[in-house]
Amino acid sequence: MSETLVSIWTDANTQWVLIGTLLLGLASGLIGSFALLKKQSLIGDAMAHAALPGICIAFLIHGAKSMSWFIIGAALSGLLATFFIEKIIKLSRIKEDTSIGLVLSVFFGFGIVLLTYINHQNNGNQSGIDDFIFGQAASLVGTDVKLISAVAVLLIIITVILFKELKLLTFDPQFAQGIGLPTSFLNGLLMTLIVGVVVIGLQAVGVILMSAMLITPAIAARYWTERLDHMVIIAGAIGAFSGVFGTLLSTTTKGMPTGPLIIVAATIIFLISMVFAPKRGLLLKAIRQSRLRKQVAREQVLQTLYDFTEQEYKQYKARNGFHEQQMIKKRPISNHMLQKILHSLEKEELVRRTGDALWCLTEKGLIEAYHITLRNRLMEVYLMNEMNYAHFNIRQDQSMDLLQLPEKVLTELQQLLKQYGREPLVLPENINSGKRSYHRYASLGGK
Amino acid sequence: MSYEGWILLTGSLVGISCGIVGCFLILRKMAMLADAISHTVLLGIVGAYLISNSLEGIYMLIGAAIVGILTAFFVQLLHSSGVQSDAAIGVVFTSLFAVGVILLSLFAGKVHLDTDHALMGEITFIPWDILEINGINLGPKAVWMLGAVLVFNLIIIFLFYKEIKISSFDPDMAVALGIPVLLIHYLLMGMLSLTTVASFDGVGAILVVAMLIVPGATAYLLTDKLSVMLIISAIVGVLSAFAGYFIATIFNVSISGSMAVAAGVIFAITFVFSPTHGLLSRWLARKRLQNKSA
Amino acid sequence: MNPVTVENVTVAYHRKPVLQEVSFSVPEGKLIGIIGPNGAGKSTLIKAILGLVPRASGDVYIYGKPYKQQRKLVGYVPQRGSVDWDFPTNALDVVLMGRYGHIGWFKRPSKKDVEFALSCLEKVGMKEYANRQISQLSGGQQQRVFLARALAQDATVYFMDEPFVGVDAATEKAIISLLNELKAQGKTVLVVHHDLQTVKEYFDWVLLLNMRKIAIGPTEETFTMENLQKTYGGRLTFLNQQHAIINQQ
């Protein structure tokens, strides 16, 4: 094992292969990010499968194995496949997914036919084309790798130079057109970039799994950032790492195809990203969510108690506590959760037990509940009239953000609250007087 | 039956099974899920072999059905956790397929399967793998397996025809009527996996996709009635199998590949010449309209 | 007993509330318009009643029993855009789908079902299109096929989601006369509607909705400027234009 490792670092060909797969991974991560955001991930799959007949025809015409011919053949048949996919969607009632699957499978079938034809012609002579199916990086020779690396570098340079334009194209093609960008040219360019990265990856990764090189690093990178430029860099890095990792493992294990190993490496990074990434990762999301759920449940209980208090107040009844079952019916919550929250609220001296499963707000609790209720009802009014306030950009799950609104708007919202008859009626300081007064929200220390 | 006869019968059974199941996938806009599942059953087959240490059809069916449904489930899971659906399909099937290929390569010496076989199938060997009970020759195993899956599919479709139809056309209405739409979805996924694995020996994992999608898409351009679409799709499947076989014998090339190509040619002809939805008839209709208005 | 009773229904997508504690009951044999601005949760209300979107809380009763036990009493007309009209099926077949709830598992539509479906198509003036592929129908005709399907459900309570959107004048008339016929048979129809101009003309009752129930009641009493202002909030310029219309009628 250590000997093979040493030979990897000293063998010039292996070094070239590693550089090649590194650049390939980088390019596919970069371009894959755009393909992903443009929702064209599966087009890459179709192109890769469709490249097979192109490679075979190139072999038949040229008569020998030649990387540059293969690349040309693969690119042409890949582009032809995308052309067919688009035409079928446009000219018939067949939908996109069917069209992709149809073209992909027929092209691939034709490729297999040609492949068997070539193998029979050569009387079992290895043409090396078989390697294109699952990828065999080790079979690359120096000149091939140099060609692949050169094309990869070219693709990377084009992407970097036109980053701004491609970004606009994926985000808002109509706007891009509006400001005079040649969108159809850029679309074609993006397609060509995708085809380019697919064809140079075929020898190392193989036609079947090449699409994953476009999809997996990009989708993994998506978990780490909200910015396209960062995403593209991260995706490129993940692609490069997977490429090198897969190549190393495959050259040390006999008979192991490179493509699957590269893809498994990328998938593992994807899974790690999905679970552990900050912000978007599932783990931290779950933690945040459970914290949020607790907070929401706490506010929910307080608001429910407030609602009940308000109702009784309207009917000039005495407050003597409200039953737990009543609370659950008003705003569904598990009994376990309710007990937990009531218990912690009791510790905070916000609620008071008044009997068996009966609870009411304390004076302190009423203040807290009042604020929560006011805020939630303001939010409600805000949402009801969202169109008028859309420019304030309040996140819908963050009623706290309301406090950032200008005073004028808050007053307006309060007015609406009154109009809808939704203003909280029970005010902490004059709870017994029965007088209804409305304080400006900010002065109540809502901050 | 002759050697050739068995091959044609196998191909036709693949064509019919895939053609029928494929129609529903096309109508439910899940063609790419078919692509995904046809790749991932490889893992199911290899996994089933490694666990059971046997190449019996029944283990393969179970393994493939499990992995097939898992694929659909994982795609759903990723999608609901915020990954866009095409990318979700892409990630799931490539990774499961990659694991399948790696396992296959690691245990290559022990499994009679190899990667070429997985890809292209070996329809030419099928007539030699005979099912024998008490020394009586009952014909190729693959034919029995395909036949059984076809009968199973037909029974399911027959029993739940209207439920499958309404949950494909108008899932909201189906839910409102109390039809278990999710159950129907997984039922179809199960049928898809079984069909794929049964066809696996014949046409290989990847070319199953052609048989699943192309006949259905062809039928979709020829009729406006679901039941007729199913029948036409089955016929196109059989035609592709026959035509593919003869092309393959003439040029001495892969039979399964030729079947896919034949299906593609039939589709192309339909695409242009279909009397209702073809390019030509629509062009003529437009011309006529223009003349009338002129 | 009230045909539809909604109690305290709340619906939220993620954390954004779409419907808040909506409660109401409707009387039997009325045409009820559900009115409110875009995004007010009108369609969501119907979907929540029919169990198509999960409710965060609340209960729905159809003639005093939960919806699940009363499915056969309920007919539904979804928005036309919610299905793929390229689906290989004809108008009659779509209408027959309305019978599926009555036919039950494992059985095919009987001759009687087909006859019934044909009579439903006739009622919406579409009998001669029974064998027409659905993609070859105009928007208005497709809407009428959906109405016929709801009729085929032979329900007592109907929910219709924006049936008047994008239809021609003839279809609009056909829908109106159909609604009135249903009413004459003592059936209850709830219709999501967004054209304020026609509210007074079409509906006996209105439910004004903007996330919350603003008001519900007979049109004359409920469809007032004050309630509209509450429903549409600050969009006063828009309402002022409507004002003249309301007074006119």
XYZ file of C-alpha atoms in Angstrom, chain A residues 32-429:
398
model
C -22.607 22.666 -12.065
C -23.601 25.500 -9.718
C -25.059 27.410 -12.627
C -26.718 24.297 -14.060
C -28.278 23.600 -10.679
C -29.601 27.111 -10.203
C -30.966 27.088 -13.725
C -32.700 23.801 -12.876
C -30.893 21.981 -15.631
C -29.218 19.298 -13.572
C -30.792 16.456 -15.476
C -29.908 17.948 -18.839
C -26.319 17.231 -17.828
C -27.347 13.623 -17.271
C -28.868 13.453 -20.740
C -25.773 15.013 -22.323
C -23.475 12.550 -20.633
C -25.482 9.517 -21.720
C -25.918 10.968 -25.175
C -22.174 11.437 -25.554
C -21.633 7.685 -25.938
C -22.736 7.378 -29.600
C -20.671 10.467 -30.419
C -17.564 8.850 -28.986
C -18.248 5.639 -30.901
C -18.822 7.436 -34.197
C -15.637 9.421 -33.672
C -13.825 6.138 -33.158
C -15.366 4.628 -36.277
C -14.459 7.633 -38.425
C -10.989 8.180 -37.045
C -10.301 4.493 -36.737
C -8.285 4.725 -33.540
C -8.514 5.971 -30.015
C -7.983 9.704 -29.917
C -9.001 11.968 -27.101
C -9.483 15.080 -29.226
C -11.769 13.214 -31.649
C -13.675 11.730 -28.741
C -14.228 15.150 -27.253
C -15.511 16.542 -30.524
C -17.799 13.567 -31.127
C -19.139 13.593 -27.581
C -19.763 17.324 -27.640
C -21.617 17.175 -30.948
C -23.901 14.322 -29.939
C -24.458 15.909 -26.522
C -25.555 19.144 -28.153
C -27.698 17.257 -30.655
C -29.431 15.531 -27.739
C -30.238 18.832 -26.027
C -31.533 20.129 -29.329
C -33.896 17.134 -29.620
C -35.019 17.474 -26.013
C -35.962 21.104 -26.550
C -37.679 20.453 -29.868
C -39.760 17.586 -28.513
C -41.001 19.758 -25.657
C -41.710 22.664 -27.954
C -43.373 20.796 -30.801
C -45.498 18.254 -28.967
C -47.434 17.832 -25.762
C -44.656 15.758 -24.231
C -43.339 17.300 -21.022
C -39.750 18.021 -20.090
C -39.001 15.014 -17.906
C -40.312 12.534 -20.454
C -38.423 14.266 -23.233
C -35.139 14.100 -21.321
C -35.609 10.452 -20.404
C -36.602 9.546 -23.936
C -33.673 11.196 -25.694
C -31.236 10.016 -23.041
C -32.223 6.378 -23.260
C -32.446 6.183 -27.048
C -29.085 7.892 -27.535
C -27.551 5.642 -24.938
C -29.087 2.567 -26.567
C -27.622 3.660 -29.891
C -24.270 4.134 -28.166
C -24.409 0.590 -26.813
C -25.240 -0.697 -30.302
C -22.221 1.091 -31.764
C -20.054 -0.057 -28.893
C -20.864 -3.714 -29.487
C -20.385 -3.161 -33.204
C -16.888 -1.755 -32.604
C -15.967 -4.512 -30.190
C -17.050 -7.167 -32.675
C -15.246 -5.466 -35.526
C -12.032 -5.415 -33.572
C -12.456 -9.098 -32.751
C -12.496 -8.456 -29.075
C -9.587 -6.065 -29.362
C -9.940 -3.615 -26.517
C -10.812 -0.293 -28.067
C -10.783 1.359 -24.672
C -14.215 2.760 -25.232
C -15.675 0.564 -22.509
C -13.845 2.732 -20.032
C -16.155 5.566 -20.904
C -19.096 3.887 -19.272
C -17.894 3.852 -15.672
C -14.723 5.869 -16.075
C -11.170 4.671 -15.646
C -8.854 7.500 -14.777
C -5.850 5.220 -14.614
C -6.167 4.460 -18.302
C -5.589 8.091 -19.198
C -2.255 8.792 -20.800
C -0.220 11.957 -20.562
C -1.380 13.653 -23.736
C -5.057 12.937 -22.957
C -4.676 14.403 -19.518
C -3.001 17.495 -20.877
C -5.855 17.993 -23.299
C -8.445 17.465 -20.576
C -6.632 19.856 -18.264
C -6.328 22.474 -20.974
C -10.056 22.314 -21.759
C -10.899 22.403 -18.043
C -8.752 25.497 -17.561
C -10.408 27.126 -20.566
C -13.872 26.382 -19.170
C -12.891 27.742 -15.765
C -11.517 30.938 -17.309
C -14.661 31.512 -19.374
C -16.838 30.969 -16.321
C -14.824 33.360 -14.201
C -14.730 36.080 -16.867
C -18.457 35.876 -17.523
C -19.408 35.250 -13.906
C -21.492 38.395 -13.574
C -23.433 37.769 -16.774
C -24.052 34.100 -16.011
C -25.215 35.037 -12.534
C -27.804 37.413 -13.920
C -28.848 34.882 -16.526
C -29.559 32.201 -13.946
C -31.201 34.550 -11.503
C -33.389 36.675 -13.747
C -33.155 35.991 -17.479
C -35.899 38.469 -18.286
C -34.107 41.286 -16.542
C -30.871 40.216 -18.198
C -32.573 40.552 -21.538
C -34.014 43.868 -20.507
C -30.645 45.424 -19.833
C -29.422 44.263 -23.204
C -27.493 41.119 -22.408
C -27.484 38.636 -25.285
C -29.421 36.014 -23.306
C -29.801 33.460 -26.059
C -26.072 33.616 -26.684
C -25.395 33.249 -22.967
C -27.835 30.362 -22.720
C -26.052 28.667 -25.576
C -22.742 29.393 -23.909
C -23.885 27.853 -20.638
C -25.073 24.768 -22.525
C -21.708 24.594 -24.261
C -19.913 24.920 -20.934
C -22.016 22.078 -19.528
C -21.332 19.942 -22.587
C -17.662 20.842 -22.330
C -17.296 19.748 -18.742
C -19.332 16.605 -19.378
C -17.197 15.444 -22.300
C -13.869 15.991 -20.611
C -15.147 14.113 -17.591
C -16.299 11.056 -19.477
C -13.003 9.202 -19.479
C -12.457 9.694 -15.763
C -15.994 9.533 -14.391
C -17.988 7.759 -17.084
C -21.182 8.621 -18.927
C -23.582 7.285 -16.336
C -22.278 9.132 -13.332
C -20.981 12.299 -14.949
C -24.187 14.166 -14.138
C -23.446 13.713 -10.454
C -20.229 15.682 -10.926
C -22.388 18.596 -11.950
C -25.102 18.144 -9.347
C -23.603 16.818 -6.123
C -20.793 19.324 -5.412
C -23.101 22.215 -6.284
C -25.935 21.038 -4.094
C -23.527 20.342 -1.236
C -22.077 23.851 -1.557
C -25.569 25.313 -1.438
C -25.813 24.331 2.228
C -22.841 26.432 3.278
C -23.650 29.792 1.786
C -26.306 32.111 0.460
C -23.999 33.809 -1.988
C -23.423 32.602 -5.505
C -19.753 33.546 -5.662
C -19.030 31.618 -2.480
C -21.171 28.742 -3.641
C -19.271 28.456 -6.895
C -15.921 28.425 -5.096
C -17.047 25.870 -2.506
C -18.593 23.663 -5.191
C -15.367 23.847 -7.173
C -13.370 22.845 -4.105
C -15.671 19.920 -3.318
C -15.508 18.777 -6.938
C -11.716 19.016 -6.973
C -11.376 17.138 -3.697
C -13.736 14.353 -4.795
C -11.894 14.053 -8.103
C -8.505 13.635 -6.460
C -9.846 11.355 -3.738
C -11.624 9.046 -6.187
C -8.621 8.867 -8.473
C -6.245 8.020 -5.650
C -8.477 5.289 -4.308
C -9.094 3.790 -7.716
C -5.435 3.664 -8.700
C -4.620 1.832 -5.477
C -7.398 -0.726 -5.864
C -7.195 -3.028 -8.809
C -10.135 -3.160 -11.185
C -12.011 -0.431 -9.383
C -13.629 2.139 -11.693
C -12.901 5.761 -10.830
C -16.314 7.305 -11.466
C -18.261 5.606 -8.674
C -15.518 6.393 -6.157
C -15.488 10.080 -7.094
C -19.256 10.199 -6.808
C -19.318 8.423 -3.469
C -16.736 10.881 -2.152
C -18.844 13.800 -3.364
C -21.992 12.244 -1.906
C -20.372 11.825 1.487
C -19.440 15.509 1.462
C -23.000 16.273 0.443
C -24.408 14.268 3.336
C -22.043 15.936 5.794
C -23.071 19.330 4.438
C -26.730 18.491 4.628
C -26.535 17.503 8.262
C -23.837 19.723 9.730
C -23.709 22.935 7.731
C -24.385 25.985 9.907
C -27.638 27.809 9.165
C -29.008 25.479 6.469
C -27.814 22.144 7.876
C -30.464 19.808 9.227
C -28.890 19.358 12.632
C -28.656 23.025 13.575
C -31.965 23.627 11.891
C -33.525 20.981 14.105
C -31.945 22.481 17.200
C -33.110 25.942 16.214
C -36.518 24.599 15.435
C -36.949 22.858 18.747
C -35.849 26.038 20.532
C -38.239 28.041 18.415
C -41.011 25.557 19.004
C -40.573 25.926 22.712
C -40.623 29.681 22.497
C -43.672 29.608 20.252
C -45.441 27.234 22.607
C -44.633 29.512 25.528
C -46.029 32.527 23.729
C -48.987 30.455 22.637
C -49.884 29.508 26.194
C -49.558 33.080 27.398
C -51.643 34.367 24.523
C -54.310 31.774 25.092
C -54.558 32.792 28.721
C -54.698 36.409 27.621
C -57.474 35.672 25.122
C -59.511 33.998 27.848
C -58.905 36.849 30.249
C -59.987 39.284 27.583
C -63.169 37.379 26.900
C -64.164 37.325 30.508
C -63.259 40.961 30.837
C -65.576 41.802 27.975
C -68.377 40.024 29.764
C -67.499 41.670 33.105
C -66.901 38.347 34.747
C -64.532 37.533 37.504
C -61.290 35.790 36.648
C -60.987 32.510 38.405
C -58.655 30.498 36.196
C -58.939 28.543 33.018
C -58.852 24.819 32.483
C -55.962 23.106 30.724
C -58.271 21.227 28.399
C -59.822 24.518 27.381
C -56.364 25.819 26.537
C -55.518 22.773 24.457
C -58.760 23.116 22.554
C -58.132 26.768 21.749
C -54.595 26.271 20.456
C -53.625 22.623 20.057
C -50.538 21.620 21.995
C -49.479 18.299 23.435
C -50.401 17.806 27.055
C -46.814 17.050 27.924
C -45.591 20.288 26.355
C -48.342 22.267 28.073
C -47.378 20.890 31.482
C -43.729 21.674 30.887
C -44.455 25.214 29.829
C -46.951 25.963 32.565
C -44.426 24.690 35.045
C -41.656 26.949 33.795
C -44.057 29.894 33.552
C -45.061 29.269 37.143
C -41.400 29.415 38.152
C -41.107 32.731 36.364
C -44.169 33.871 38.297
C -46.061 34.588 35.133
C -48.939 32.196 35.813
C -50.623 31.011 38.947
C -52.413 27.761 39.680
C -55.937 28.455 40.876
C -57.248 24.945 41.161
C -56.998 21.474 39.726
C -55.698 22.001 36.172
C -56.861 25.597 36.458
C -54.517 28.466 35.714
C -54.562 32.212 35.385
C -52.100 34.969 34.583
C -50.340 36.855 37.350
C -50.007 40.621 37.198
C -46.508 40.180 35.809
C -47.742 37.505 33.412
C -50.453 39.789 32.172
C -47.882 42.384 31.141
C -45.874 39.774 29.284
C -48.976 38.270 27.701
C -50.227 41.680 26.701
C -47.041 42.396 24.783
C -47.081 39.065 23.054
C -50.709 39.414 22.108
C -50.295 42.949 20.849
C -47.304 41.969 18.785
C -48.994 38.950 17.273
C -52.145 40.864 16.472
C -50.130 43.659 14.911
C -48.383 41.028 12.834
C -51.719 39.635 11.833
C -52.933 43.036 10.712
C -49.661 43.551 8.943
C -50.068 40.283 7.054
C -53.671 41.082 6.209
C -52.482 44.244 4.536
C -49.168 42.949 3.383
C -49.492 44.538 -0.031
C -49.302 48.011 1.459
C -46.233 47.283 3.515
C -44.372 44.822 1.350
C -41.433 47.175 1.002
C -40.629 46.915 4.708
C -39.617 43.368 4.150
C -40.689 41.858 7.431
C -39.906 38.166 7.603
C -43.147 36.356 8.025
C -42.033 34.121 10.809
C -40.470 36.939 12.792
C -43.064 39.047 14.532
C -40.144 40.618 16.472
C -39.119 42.359 13.269
C -42.240 44.469 13.530
C -40.494 46.593 16.106
C -38.173 47.794 13.405
C -41.036 49.405 11.543
C -41.172 53.197 11.457
C -43.349 54.730 14.135
C -45.766 56.063 11.577
C -46.444 52.627 10.233
C -46.869 51.207 13.692
C -49.462 53.859 14.452
C -51.179 53.004 11.211
C -51.227 49.348 12.102
C -52.639 50.193 15.516
C -55.377 52.144 13.854
C -56.207 49.146 11.712
C -56.149 46.976 14.790
C -58.802 49.174 16.287
C -60.805 49.073 13.097
C -60.837 45.288 13.116
C -61.733 45.247 16.795
C -58.616 43.254 17.534
C -56.804 45.546 19.948
C -55.922 43.828 23.217
C -58.447 45.114 25.717
C -57.047 44.169 29.053
C -54.298 46.528 30.062
C -52.091 45.627 32.967
C -52.240 48.852 34.959
